[in-house]
JSON list of C-alpha atoms in Angstrom, two decimals:
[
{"chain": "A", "resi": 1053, "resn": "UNK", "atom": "CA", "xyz": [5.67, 5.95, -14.08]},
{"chain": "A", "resi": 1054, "resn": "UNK", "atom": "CA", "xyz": [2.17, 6.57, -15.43]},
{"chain": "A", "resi": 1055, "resn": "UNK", "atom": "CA", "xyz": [1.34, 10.08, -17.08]},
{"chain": "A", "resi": 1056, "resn": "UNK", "atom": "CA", "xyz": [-2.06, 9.94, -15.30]},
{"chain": "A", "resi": 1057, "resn": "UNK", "atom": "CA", "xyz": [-1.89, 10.67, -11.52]},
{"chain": "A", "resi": 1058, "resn": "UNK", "atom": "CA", "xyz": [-4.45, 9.00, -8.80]},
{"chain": "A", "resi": 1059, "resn": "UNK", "atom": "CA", "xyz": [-4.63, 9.61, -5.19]},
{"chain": "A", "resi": 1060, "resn": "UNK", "atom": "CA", "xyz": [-3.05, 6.80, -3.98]},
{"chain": "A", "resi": 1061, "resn": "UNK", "atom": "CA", "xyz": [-6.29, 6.30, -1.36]},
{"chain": "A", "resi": 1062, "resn": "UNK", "atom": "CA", "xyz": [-9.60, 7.88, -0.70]},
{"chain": "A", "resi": 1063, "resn": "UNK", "atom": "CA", "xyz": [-11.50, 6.91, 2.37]},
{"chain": "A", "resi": 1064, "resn": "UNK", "atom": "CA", "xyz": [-15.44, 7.21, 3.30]},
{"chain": "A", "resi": 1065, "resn": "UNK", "atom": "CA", "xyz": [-18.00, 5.45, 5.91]},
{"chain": "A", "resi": 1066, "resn": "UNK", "atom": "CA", "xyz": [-20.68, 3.39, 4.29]},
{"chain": "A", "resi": 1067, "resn": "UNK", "atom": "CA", "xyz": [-23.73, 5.39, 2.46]},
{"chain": "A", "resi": 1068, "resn": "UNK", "atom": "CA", "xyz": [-21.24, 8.33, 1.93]},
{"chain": "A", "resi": 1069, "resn": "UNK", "atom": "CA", "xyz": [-19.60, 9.89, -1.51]},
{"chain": "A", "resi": 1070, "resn": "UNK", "atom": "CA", "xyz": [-16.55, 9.76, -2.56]},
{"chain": "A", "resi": 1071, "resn": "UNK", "atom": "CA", "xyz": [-14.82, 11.42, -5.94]},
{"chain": "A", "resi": 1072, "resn": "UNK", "atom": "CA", "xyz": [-11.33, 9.74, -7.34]},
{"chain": "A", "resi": 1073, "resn": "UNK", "atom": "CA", "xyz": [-9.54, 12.35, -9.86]},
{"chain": "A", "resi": 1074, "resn": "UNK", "atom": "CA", "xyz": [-7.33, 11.22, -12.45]},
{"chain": "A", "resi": 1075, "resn": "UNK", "atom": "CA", "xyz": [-5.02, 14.37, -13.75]},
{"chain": "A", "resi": 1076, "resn": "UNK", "atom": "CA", "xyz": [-3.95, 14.01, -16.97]},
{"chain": "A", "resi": 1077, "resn": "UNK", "atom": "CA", "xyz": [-2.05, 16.58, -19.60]},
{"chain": "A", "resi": 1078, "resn": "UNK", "atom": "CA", "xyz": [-2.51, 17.79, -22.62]},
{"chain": "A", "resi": 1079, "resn": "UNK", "atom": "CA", "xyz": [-1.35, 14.65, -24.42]},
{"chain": "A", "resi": 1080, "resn": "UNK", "atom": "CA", "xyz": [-3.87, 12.84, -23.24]},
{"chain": "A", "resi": 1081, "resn": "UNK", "atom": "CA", "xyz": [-7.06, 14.01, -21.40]},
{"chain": "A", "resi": 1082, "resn": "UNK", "atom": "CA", "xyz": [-6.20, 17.27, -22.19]},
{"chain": "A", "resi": 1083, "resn": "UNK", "atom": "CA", "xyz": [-6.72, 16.62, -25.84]},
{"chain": "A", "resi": 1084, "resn": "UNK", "atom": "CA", "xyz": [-10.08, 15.27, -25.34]},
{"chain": "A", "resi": 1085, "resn": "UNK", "atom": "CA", "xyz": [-9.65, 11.77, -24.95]},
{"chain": "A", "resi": 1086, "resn": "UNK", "atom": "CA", "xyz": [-12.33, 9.65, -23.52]},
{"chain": "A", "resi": 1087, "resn": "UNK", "atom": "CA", "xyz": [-11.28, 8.48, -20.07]},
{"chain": "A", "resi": 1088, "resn": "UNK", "atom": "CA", "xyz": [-12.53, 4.52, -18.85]},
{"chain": "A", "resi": 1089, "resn": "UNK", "atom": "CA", "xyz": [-12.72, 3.44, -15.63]},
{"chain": "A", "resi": 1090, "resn": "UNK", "atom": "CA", "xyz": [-12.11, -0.01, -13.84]},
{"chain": "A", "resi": 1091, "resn": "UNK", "atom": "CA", "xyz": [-12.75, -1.56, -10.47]},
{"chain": "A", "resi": 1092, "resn": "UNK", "atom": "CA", "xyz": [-9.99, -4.44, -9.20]},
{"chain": "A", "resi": 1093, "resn": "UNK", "atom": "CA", "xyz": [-11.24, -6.28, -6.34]},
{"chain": "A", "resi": 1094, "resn": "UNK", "atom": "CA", "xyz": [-8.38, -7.54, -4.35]},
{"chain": "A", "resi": 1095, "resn": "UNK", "atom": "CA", "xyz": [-7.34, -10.99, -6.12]},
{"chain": "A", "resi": 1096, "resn": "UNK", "atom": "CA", "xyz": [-9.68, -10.50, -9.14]},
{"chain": "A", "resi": 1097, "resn": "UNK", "atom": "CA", "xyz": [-9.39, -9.19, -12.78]},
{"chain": "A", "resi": 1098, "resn": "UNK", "atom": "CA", "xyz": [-10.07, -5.28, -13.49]},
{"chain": "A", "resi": 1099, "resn": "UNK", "atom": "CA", "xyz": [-13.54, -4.76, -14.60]},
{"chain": "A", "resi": 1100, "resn": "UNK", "atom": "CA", "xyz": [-14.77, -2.22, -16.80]},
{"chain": "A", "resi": 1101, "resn": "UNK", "atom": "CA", "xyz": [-17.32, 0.16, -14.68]},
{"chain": "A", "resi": 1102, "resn": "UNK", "atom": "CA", "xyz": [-18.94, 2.62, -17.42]},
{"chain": "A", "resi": 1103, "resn": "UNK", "atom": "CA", "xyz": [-19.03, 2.51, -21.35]},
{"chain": "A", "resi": 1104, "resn": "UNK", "atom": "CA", "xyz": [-18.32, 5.14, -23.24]},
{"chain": "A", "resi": 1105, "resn": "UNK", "atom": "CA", "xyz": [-22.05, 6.21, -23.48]},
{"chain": "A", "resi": 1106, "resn": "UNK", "atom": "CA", "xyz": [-22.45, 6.22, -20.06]},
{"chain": "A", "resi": 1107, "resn": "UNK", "atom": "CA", "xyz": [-24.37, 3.15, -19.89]},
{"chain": "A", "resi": 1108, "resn": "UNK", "atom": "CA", "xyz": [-23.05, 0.57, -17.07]},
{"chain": "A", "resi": 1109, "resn": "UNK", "atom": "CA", "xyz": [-22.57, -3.25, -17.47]},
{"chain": "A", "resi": 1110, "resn": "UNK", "atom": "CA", "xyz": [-25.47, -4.92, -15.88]},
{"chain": "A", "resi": 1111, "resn": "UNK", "atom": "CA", "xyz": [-24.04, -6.09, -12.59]},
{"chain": "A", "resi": 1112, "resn": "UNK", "atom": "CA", "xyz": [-22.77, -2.46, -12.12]},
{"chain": "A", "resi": 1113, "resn": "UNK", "atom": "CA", "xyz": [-25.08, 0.28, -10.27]},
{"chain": "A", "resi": 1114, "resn": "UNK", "atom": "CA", "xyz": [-25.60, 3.40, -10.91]},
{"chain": "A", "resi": 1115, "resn": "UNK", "atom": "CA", "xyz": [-24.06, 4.92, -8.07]},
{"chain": "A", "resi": 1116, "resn": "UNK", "atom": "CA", "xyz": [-20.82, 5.10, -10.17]},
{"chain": "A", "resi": 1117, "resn": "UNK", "atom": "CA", "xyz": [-20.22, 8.10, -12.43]},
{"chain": "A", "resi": 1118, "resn": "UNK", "atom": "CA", "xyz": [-17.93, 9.68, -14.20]},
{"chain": "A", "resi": 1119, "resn": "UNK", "atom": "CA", "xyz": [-16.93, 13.37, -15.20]},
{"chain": "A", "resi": 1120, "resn": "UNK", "atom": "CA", "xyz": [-14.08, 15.10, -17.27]},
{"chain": "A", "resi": 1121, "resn": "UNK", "atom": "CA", "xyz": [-12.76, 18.43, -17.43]},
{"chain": "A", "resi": 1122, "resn": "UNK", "atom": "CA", "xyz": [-10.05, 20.25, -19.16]},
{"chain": "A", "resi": 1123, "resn": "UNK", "atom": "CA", "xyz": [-6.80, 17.71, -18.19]},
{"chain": "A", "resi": 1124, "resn": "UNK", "atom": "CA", "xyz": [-8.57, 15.71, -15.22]},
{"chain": "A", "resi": 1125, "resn": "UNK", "atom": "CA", "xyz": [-11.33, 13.22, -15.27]},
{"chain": "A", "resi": 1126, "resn": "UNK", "atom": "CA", "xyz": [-13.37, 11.92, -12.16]},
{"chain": "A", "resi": 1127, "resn": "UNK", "atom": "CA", "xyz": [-15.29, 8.70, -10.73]},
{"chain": "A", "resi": 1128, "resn": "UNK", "atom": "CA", "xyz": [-17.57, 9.41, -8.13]},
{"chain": "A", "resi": 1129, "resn": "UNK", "atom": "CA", "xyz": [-19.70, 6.74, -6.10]},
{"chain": "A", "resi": 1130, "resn": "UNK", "atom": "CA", "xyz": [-21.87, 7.86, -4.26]},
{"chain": "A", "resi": 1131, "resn": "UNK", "atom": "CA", "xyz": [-23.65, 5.97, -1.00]},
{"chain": "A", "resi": 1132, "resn": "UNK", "atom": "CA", "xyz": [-20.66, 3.77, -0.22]},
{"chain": "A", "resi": 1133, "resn": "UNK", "atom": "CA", "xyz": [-21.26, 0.33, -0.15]},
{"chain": "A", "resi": 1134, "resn": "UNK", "atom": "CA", "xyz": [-18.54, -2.44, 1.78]},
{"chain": "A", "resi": 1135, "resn": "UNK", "atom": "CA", "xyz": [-18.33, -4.23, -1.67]},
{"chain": "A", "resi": 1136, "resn": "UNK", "atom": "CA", "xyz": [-17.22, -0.99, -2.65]},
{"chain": "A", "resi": 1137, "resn": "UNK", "atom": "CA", "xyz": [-13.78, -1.31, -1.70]},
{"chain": "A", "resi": 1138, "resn": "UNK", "atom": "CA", "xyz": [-10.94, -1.99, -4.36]},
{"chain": "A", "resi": 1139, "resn": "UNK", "atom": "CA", "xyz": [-8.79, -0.78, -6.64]},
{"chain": "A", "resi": 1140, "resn": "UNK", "atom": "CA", "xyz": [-10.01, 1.86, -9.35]},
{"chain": "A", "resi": 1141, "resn": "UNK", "atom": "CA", "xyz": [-8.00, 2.87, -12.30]},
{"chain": "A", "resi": 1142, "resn": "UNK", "atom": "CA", "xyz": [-9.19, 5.45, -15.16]},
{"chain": "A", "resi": 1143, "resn": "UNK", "atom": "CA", "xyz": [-7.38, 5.01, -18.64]},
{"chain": "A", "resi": 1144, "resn": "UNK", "atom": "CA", "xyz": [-6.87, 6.72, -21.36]},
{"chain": "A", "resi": 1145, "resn": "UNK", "atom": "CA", "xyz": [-4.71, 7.36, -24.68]},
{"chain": "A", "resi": 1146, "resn": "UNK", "atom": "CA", "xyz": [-1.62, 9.24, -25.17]},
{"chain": "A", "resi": 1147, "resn": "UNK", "atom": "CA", "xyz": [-0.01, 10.76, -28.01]},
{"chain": "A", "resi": 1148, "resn": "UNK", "atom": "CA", "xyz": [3.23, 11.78, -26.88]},
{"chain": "A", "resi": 1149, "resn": "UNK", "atom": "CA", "xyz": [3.72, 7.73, -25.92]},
{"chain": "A", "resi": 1150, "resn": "UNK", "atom": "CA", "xyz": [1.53, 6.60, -28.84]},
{"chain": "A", "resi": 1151, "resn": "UNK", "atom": "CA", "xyz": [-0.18, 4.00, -26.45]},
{"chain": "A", "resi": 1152, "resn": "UNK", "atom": "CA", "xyz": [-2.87, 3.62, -24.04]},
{"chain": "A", "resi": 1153, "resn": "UNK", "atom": "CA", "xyz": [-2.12, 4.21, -20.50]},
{"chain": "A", "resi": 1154, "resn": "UNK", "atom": "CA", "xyz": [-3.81, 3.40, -17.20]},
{"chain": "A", "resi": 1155, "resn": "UNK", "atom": "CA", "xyz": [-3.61, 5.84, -13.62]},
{"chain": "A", "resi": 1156, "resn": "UNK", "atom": "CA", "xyz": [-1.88, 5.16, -11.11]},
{"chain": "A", "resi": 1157, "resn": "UNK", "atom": "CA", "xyz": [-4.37, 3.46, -9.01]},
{"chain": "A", "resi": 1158, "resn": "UNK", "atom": "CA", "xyz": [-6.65, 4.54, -6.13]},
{"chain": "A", "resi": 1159, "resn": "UNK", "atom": "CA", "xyz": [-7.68, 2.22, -2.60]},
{"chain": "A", "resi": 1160, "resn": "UNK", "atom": "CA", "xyz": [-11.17, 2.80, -1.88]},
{"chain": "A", "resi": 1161, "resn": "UNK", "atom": "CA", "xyz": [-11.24, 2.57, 2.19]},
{"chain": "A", "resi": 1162, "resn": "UNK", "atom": "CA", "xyz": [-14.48, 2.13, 3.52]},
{"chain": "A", "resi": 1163, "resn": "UNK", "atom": "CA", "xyz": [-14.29, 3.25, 7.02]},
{"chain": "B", "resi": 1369, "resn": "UNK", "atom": "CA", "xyz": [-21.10, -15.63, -23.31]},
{"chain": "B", "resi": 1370, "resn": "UNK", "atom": "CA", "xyz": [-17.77, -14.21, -24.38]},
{"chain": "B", "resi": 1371, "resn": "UNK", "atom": "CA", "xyz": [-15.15, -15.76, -22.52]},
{"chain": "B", "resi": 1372, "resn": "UNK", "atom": "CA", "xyz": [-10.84, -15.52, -22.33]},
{"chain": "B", "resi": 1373, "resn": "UNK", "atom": "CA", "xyz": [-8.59, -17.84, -20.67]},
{"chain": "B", "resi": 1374, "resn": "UNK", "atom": "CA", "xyz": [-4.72, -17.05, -20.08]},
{"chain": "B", "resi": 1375, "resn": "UNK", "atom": "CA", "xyz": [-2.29, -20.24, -20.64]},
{"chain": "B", "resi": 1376, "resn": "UNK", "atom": "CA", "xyz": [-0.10, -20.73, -17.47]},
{"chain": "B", "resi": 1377, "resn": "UNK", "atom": "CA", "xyz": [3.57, -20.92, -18.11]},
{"chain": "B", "resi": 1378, "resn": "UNK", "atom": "CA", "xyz": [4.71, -19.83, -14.71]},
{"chain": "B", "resi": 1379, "resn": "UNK", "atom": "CA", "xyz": [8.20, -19.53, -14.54]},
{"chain": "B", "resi": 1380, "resn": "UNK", "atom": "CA", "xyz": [10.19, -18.20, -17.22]},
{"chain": "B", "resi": 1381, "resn": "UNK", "atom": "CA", "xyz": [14.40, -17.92, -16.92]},
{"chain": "B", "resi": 1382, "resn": "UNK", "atom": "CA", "xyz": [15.97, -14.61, -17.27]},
{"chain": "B", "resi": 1383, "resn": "UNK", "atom": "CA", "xyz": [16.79, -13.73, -20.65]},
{"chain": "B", "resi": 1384, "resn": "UNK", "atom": "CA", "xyz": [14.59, -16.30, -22.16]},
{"chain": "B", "resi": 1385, "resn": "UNK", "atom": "CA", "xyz": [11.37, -15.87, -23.69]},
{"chain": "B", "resi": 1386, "resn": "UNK", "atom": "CA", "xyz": [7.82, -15.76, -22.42]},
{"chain": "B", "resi": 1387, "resn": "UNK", "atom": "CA", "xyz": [4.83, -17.12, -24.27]},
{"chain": "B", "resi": 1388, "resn": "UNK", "atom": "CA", "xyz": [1.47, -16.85, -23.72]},
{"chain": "B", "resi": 1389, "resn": "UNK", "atom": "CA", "xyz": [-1.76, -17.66, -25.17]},
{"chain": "B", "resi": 1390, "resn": "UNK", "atom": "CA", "xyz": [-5.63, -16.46, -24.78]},
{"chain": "B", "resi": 1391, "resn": "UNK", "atom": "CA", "xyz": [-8.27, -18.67, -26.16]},
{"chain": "B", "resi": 1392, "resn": "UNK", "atom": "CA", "xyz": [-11.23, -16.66, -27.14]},
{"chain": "B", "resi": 1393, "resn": "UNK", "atom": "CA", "xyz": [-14.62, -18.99, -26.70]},
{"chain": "B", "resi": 1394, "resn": "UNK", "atom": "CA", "xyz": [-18.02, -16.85, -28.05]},
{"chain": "B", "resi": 1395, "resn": "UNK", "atom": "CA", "xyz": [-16.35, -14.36, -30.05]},
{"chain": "B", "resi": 1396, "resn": "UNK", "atom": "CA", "xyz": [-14.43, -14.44, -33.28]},
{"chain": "B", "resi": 1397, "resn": "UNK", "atom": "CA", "xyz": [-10.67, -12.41, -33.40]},
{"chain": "B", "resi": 1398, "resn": "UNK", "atom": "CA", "xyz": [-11.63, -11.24, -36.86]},
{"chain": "B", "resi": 1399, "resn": "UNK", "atom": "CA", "xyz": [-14.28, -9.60, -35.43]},
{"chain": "B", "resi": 1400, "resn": "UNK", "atom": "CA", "xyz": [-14.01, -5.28, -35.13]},
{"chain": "B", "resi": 1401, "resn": "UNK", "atom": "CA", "xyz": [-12.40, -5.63, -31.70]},
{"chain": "B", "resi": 1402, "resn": "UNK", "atom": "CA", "xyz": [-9.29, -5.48, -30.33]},
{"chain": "B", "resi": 1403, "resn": "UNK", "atom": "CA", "xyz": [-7.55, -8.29, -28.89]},
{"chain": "B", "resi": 1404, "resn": "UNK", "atom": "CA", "xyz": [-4.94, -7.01, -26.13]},
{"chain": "B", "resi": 1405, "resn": "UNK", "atom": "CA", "xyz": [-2.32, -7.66, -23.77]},
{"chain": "B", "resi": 1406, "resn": "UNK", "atom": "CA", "xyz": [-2.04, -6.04, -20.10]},
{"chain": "B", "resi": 1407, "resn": "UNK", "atom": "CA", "xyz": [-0.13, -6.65, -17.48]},
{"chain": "B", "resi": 1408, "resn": "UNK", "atom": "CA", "xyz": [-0.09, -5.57, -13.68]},
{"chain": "B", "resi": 1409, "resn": "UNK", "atom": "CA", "xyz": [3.32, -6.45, -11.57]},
{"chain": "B", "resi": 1410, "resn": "UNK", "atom": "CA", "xyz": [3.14, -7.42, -8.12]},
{"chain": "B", "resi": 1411, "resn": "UNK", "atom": "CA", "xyz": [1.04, -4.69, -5.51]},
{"chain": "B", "resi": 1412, "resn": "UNK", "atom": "CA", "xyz": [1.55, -2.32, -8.63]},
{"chain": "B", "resi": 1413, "resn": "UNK", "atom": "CA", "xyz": [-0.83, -0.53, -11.45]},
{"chain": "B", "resi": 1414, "resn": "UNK", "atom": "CA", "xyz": [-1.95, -1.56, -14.93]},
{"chain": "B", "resi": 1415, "resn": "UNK", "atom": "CA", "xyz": [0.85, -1.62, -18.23]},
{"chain": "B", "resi": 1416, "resn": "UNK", "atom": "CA", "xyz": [-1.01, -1.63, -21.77]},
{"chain": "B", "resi": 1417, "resn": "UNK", "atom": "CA", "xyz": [1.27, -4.32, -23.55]},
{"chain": "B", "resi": 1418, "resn": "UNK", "atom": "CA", "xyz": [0.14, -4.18, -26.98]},
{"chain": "B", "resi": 1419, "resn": "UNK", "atom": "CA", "xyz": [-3.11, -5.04, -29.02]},
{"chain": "B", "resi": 1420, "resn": "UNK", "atom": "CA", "xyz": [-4.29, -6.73, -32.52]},
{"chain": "B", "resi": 1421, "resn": "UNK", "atom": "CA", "xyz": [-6.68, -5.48, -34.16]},
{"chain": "B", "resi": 1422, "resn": "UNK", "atom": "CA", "xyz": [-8.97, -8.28, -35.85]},
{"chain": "B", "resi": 1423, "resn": "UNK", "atom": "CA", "xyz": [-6.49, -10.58, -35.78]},
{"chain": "B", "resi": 1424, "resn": "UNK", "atom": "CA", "xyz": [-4.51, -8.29, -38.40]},
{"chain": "B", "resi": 1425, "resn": "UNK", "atom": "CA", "xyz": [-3.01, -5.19, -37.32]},
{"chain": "B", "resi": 1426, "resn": "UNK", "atom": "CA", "xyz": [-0.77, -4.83, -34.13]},
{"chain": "B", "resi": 1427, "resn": "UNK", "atom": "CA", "xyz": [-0.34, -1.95, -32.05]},
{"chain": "B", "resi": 1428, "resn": "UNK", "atom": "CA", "xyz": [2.25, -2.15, -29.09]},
{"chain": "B", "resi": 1429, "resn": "UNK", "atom": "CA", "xyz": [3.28, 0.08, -26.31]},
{"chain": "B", "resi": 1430, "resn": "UNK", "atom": "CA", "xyz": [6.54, 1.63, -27.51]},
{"chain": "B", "resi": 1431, "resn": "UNK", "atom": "CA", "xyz": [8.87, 1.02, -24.04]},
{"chain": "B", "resi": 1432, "resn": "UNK", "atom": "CA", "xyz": [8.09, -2.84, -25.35]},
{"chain": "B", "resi": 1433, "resn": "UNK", "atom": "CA", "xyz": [7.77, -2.52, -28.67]},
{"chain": "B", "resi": 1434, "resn": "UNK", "atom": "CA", "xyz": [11.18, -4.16, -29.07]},
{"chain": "B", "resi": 1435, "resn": "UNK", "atom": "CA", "xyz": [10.54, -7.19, -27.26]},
{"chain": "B", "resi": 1436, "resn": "UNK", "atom": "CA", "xyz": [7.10, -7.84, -27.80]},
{"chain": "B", "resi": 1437, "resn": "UNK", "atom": "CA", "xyz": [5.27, -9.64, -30.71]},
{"chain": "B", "resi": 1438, "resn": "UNK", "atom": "CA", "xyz": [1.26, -10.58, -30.61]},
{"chain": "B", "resi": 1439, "resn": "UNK", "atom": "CA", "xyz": [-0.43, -12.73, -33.01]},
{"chain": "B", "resi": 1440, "resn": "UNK", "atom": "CA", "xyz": [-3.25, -15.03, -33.69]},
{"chain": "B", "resi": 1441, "resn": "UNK", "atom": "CA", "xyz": [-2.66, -18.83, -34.47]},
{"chain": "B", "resi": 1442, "resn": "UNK", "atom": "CA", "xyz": [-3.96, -20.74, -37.63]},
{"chain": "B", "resi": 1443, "resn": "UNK", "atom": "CA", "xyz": [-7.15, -21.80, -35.53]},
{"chain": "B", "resi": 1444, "resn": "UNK", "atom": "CA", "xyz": [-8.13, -18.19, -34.98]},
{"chain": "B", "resi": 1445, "resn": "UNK", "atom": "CA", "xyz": [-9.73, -19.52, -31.94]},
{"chain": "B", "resi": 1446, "resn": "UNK", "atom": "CA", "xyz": [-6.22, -17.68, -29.50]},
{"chain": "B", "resi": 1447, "resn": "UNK", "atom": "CA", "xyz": [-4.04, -15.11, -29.75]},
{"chain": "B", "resi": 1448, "resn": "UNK", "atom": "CA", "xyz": [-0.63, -14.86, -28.19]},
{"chain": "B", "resi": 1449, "resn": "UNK", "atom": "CA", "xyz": [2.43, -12.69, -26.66]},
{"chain": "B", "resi": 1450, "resn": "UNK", "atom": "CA", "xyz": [5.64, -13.30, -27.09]},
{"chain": "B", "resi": 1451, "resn": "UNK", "atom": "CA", "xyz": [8.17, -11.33, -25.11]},
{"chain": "B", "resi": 1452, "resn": "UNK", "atom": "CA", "xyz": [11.95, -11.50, -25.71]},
{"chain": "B", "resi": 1453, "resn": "UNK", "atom": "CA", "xyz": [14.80, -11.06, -23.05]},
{"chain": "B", "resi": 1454, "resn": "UNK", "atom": "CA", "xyz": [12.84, -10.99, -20.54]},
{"chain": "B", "resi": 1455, "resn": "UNK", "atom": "CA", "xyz": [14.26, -9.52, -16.59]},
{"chain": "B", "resi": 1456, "resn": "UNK", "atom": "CA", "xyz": [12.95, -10.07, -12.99]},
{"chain": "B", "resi": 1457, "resn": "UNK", "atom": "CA", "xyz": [11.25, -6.48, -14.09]},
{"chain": "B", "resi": 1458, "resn": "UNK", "atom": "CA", "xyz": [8.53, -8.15, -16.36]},
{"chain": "B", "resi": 1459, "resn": "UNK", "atom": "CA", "xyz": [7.60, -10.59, -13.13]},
{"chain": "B", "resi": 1460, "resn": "UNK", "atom": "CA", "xyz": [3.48, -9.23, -13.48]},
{"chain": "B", "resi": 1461, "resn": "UNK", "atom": "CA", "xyz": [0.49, -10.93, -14.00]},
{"chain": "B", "resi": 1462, "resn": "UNK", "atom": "CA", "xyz": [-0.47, -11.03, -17.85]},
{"chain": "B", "resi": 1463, "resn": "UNK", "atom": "CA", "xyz": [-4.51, -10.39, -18.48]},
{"chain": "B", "resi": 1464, "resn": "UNK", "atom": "CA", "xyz": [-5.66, -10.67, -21.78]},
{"chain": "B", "resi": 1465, "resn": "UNK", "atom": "CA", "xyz": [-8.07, -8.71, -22.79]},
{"chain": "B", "resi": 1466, "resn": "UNK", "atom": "CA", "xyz": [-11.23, -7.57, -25.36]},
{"chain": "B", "resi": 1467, "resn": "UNK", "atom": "CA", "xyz": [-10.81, -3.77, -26.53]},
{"chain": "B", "resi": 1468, "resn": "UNK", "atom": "CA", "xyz": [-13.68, -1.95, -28.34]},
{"chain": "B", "resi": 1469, "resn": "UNK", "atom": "CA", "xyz": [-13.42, 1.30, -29.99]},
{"chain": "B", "resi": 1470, "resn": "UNK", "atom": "CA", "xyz": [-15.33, 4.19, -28.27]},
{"chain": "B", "resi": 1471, "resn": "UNK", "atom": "CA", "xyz": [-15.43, 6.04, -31.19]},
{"chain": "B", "resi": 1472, "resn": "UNK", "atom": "CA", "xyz": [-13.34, 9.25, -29.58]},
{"chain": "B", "resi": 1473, "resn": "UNK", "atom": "CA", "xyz": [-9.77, 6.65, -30.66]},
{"chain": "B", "resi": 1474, "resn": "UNK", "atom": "CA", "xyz": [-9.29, 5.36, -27.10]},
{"chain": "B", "resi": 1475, "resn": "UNK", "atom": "CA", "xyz": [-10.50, 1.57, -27.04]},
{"chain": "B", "resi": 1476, "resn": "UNK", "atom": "CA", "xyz": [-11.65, 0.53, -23.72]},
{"chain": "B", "resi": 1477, "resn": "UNK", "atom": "CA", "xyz": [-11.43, -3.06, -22.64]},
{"chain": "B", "resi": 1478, "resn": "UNK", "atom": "CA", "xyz": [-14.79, -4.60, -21.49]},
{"chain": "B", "resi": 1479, "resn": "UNK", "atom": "CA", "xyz": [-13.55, -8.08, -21.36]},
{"chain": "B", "resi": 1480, "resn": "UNK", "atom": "CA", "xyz": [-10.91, -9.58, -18.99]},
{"chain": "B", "resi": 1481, "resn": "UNK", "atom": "CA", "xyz": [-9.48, -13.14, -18.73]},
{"chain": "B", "resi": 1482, "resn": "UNK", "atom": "CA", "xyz": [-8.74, -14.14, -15.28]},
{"chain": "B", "resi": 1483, "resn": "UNK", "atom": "CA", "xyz": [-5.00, -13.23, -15.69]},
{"chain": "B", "resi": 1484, "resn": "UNK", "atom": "CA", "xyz": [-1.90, -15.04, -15.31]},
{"chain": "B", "resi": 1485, "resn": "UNK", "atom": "CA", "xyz": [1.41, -15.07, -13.05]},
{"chain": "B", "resi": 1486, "resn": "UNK", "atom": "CA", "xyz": [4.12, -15.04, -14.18]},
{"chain": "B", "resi": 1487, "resn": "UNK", "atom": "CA", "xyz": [7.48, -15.54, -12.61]},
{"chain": "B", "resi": 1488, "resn": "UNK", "atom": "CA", "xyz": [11.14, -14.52, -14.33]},
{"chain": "B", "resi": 1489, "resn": "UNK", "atom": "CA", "xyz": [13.62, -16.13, -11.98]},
{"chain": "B", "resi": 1490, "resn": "UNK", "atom": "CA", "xyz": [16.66, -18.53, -12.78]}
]
């Protein structure tokens, strides 16, 4: 059972935005931990989407960015592409569990 | 071009032991990074595993932490996990991974190997 919760799916047509929260606590994003986020395409390896200083490896656009706020964090992509859909996790540290720990996971549908 | 690559041992028996390497081509463990363990079971999420830090330091998710060993062999060219008494629960597939600090504590992993199945079943 992860301590940060994802919607299990979020759904959009092509060229549209969509946001995926991660709510954390205040063991974790809550105490100002930087959050990381990953894209799993089905069958493949989870890929790091945005370092820390908001720069993006180079095969990934810039329509992906992140946010954070108080105990939740936040990936938005905005106009929706069909390679777009996969599995995104956000990940962060916690001190209560001493260890890192990943979301639960989110489907992006594309409609 | 940094590159990891997971050893395949497949099936492992209940109670028994699995073992599994990463060799690291274009990067050296002693480098400032840290070299980690993550695992994903079937149609479920991600499970941080444990990590060593330039080949020196280890750092392992306490629900494991009993079970689970990682080190680097003589050739400092792999690392491996070891993890003891092992149940149809730790059926997952095993990435290893690169971790680099972001500088707020929480590493994040920019480098994946292609991961690894593996089975625990008599």
């Amino acid at each position: 059972q992860s301590v940060l919760t994802q919607p299990p799916s979020v759904s959009g047509a092509p060229g549209q935005r969509v946001t995926i929260s991660c709510t954390g606590t205040s063991s974790n994003i809550g105490a100002d931990y930087d959050v990381h986020w990953y894209q799993q395409l089905p069958g493949a390896a989870p890929k790091l989407l945005i370092y820390p200083n908001n720069n993006r490896p180079s095969a990934v656009p810039d329509r992906f960015s992140r946010s954070k706020s108080g105990t939740s964090a936040s990936l938005a992509i905005t106009g929706l592409q069909a390679e777009d859909e996969a599995d995104y996790y956000c990940q962060s540290y916690d001190t209560s569990l001493s260890g890192y720990v990943f979301g639960t996971g989110t489907k992006v549908i594309i409609l | 071009q940094v590159h990891l690559q997971e050893s395949d041992p497949g099936l492992v028996k209940p109670s028994g032991t699995l073992s599994l390497t990463c060799a690291v081509s274009g990067a050296s463990i002693s480098s400032s990074n840290f070299w980690s363990w993550v695992r994903q079971p079937p149609g479920r999420g991600l499970e941080w595993i444990g990590d060593l830090y330039r080949g020196l330091t280890s750092n392992y998710n306490p629900s494991l932490k009993s079970r689970v060993a990682i080190s680097v062999d003589k050739s400092q060219i792999q690392f491996s996990l070891k993890l003891t008494s092992v149940t149809a629960a730790d059926t997952a597939t095993y990435y290893c991974a690169r971790g680099s600090s972001s500088g707020s504590g929480v590493i994040y992993f920019d480098l994946w190997g292609r991961g690894t199945l593996v089975t625990v079943s008599s």
